[in-house]
Amino acid sequence: MAGGATDFLQAFSSESKYFLSHPFLWKVSFSSSSGGLWSAINSALSQSGDKWSANVIPDELQKDGAILVARQVTLPQESSVFSPQSVPNRGGFLPGYALIERNDFLTRSFSINFIETESDIEHGFMRPWAIALGIDGMTNFGLRADIQVQQYNNEGHKKKGFKFVDAFPTAVEGYTLSHNNDEFIEKSVTFACKNYEPI
């Protein structure tokens, strides 16, 4: 029996079918259909005279081996609206139910806890993006982007991932600046999307 346990532990570290994912790290990437998310943000901010600006491009955080990662990604729930359908004089039968509609993309929100980088992704991109949406609104399609999150196993191979289509931030969480022993600072951003799909 001991030999069997030893064999299993050896296989656990060397055979790919036993490899675990790294649940604490998700690689995050952004892509815009118009290709101009950064300029769309700064255009909206400059027109309003706002002092905020997007001075960080997420893609730049993934050059020369760098990586933009999140410790946690909360996926949207899938839910629909139902209504009881009553029939007069149905006796002892319970009413049936009818599906009215799937919930819209605003209620199907997701959140990402970004790990802070040397370039402040939250103040340099996420918060200006949210402010630009408050100025231009949803009519500016350039302020929507596809967001991909991907998880890897301990060999560095992609294990699973998700793509959020036409996403935009709806809330940028505040936080307390303090001196403490935390090794990593996390910035939480909530997004809405048109849809999401596995990749």
XYZ file of N, CA, C and O in Angstrom, residues 9 59 76 99 138:
20
model
N 1.973 9.807 -5.618
C 2.542 11.130 -5.372
C 3.558 11.495 -6.440
O 3.641 12.646 -6.870
N -2.274 46.347 -22.542
C -1.382 45.511 -23.354
C 0.088 45.773 -23.048
O 0.932 44.897 -23.194
N -20.462 35.827 -14.077
C -21.862 36.245 -13.971
C -22.773 35.049 -13.714
O -22.460 33.933 -14.118
N -41.569 31.157 -18.914
C -40.344 31.946 -18.966
C -40.635 33.248 -19.704
O -41.129 33.239 -20.837
N -23.452 55.087 -23.017
C -23.365 53.851 -23.783
C -23.424 54.082 -25.290
O -23.258 53.161 -26.072
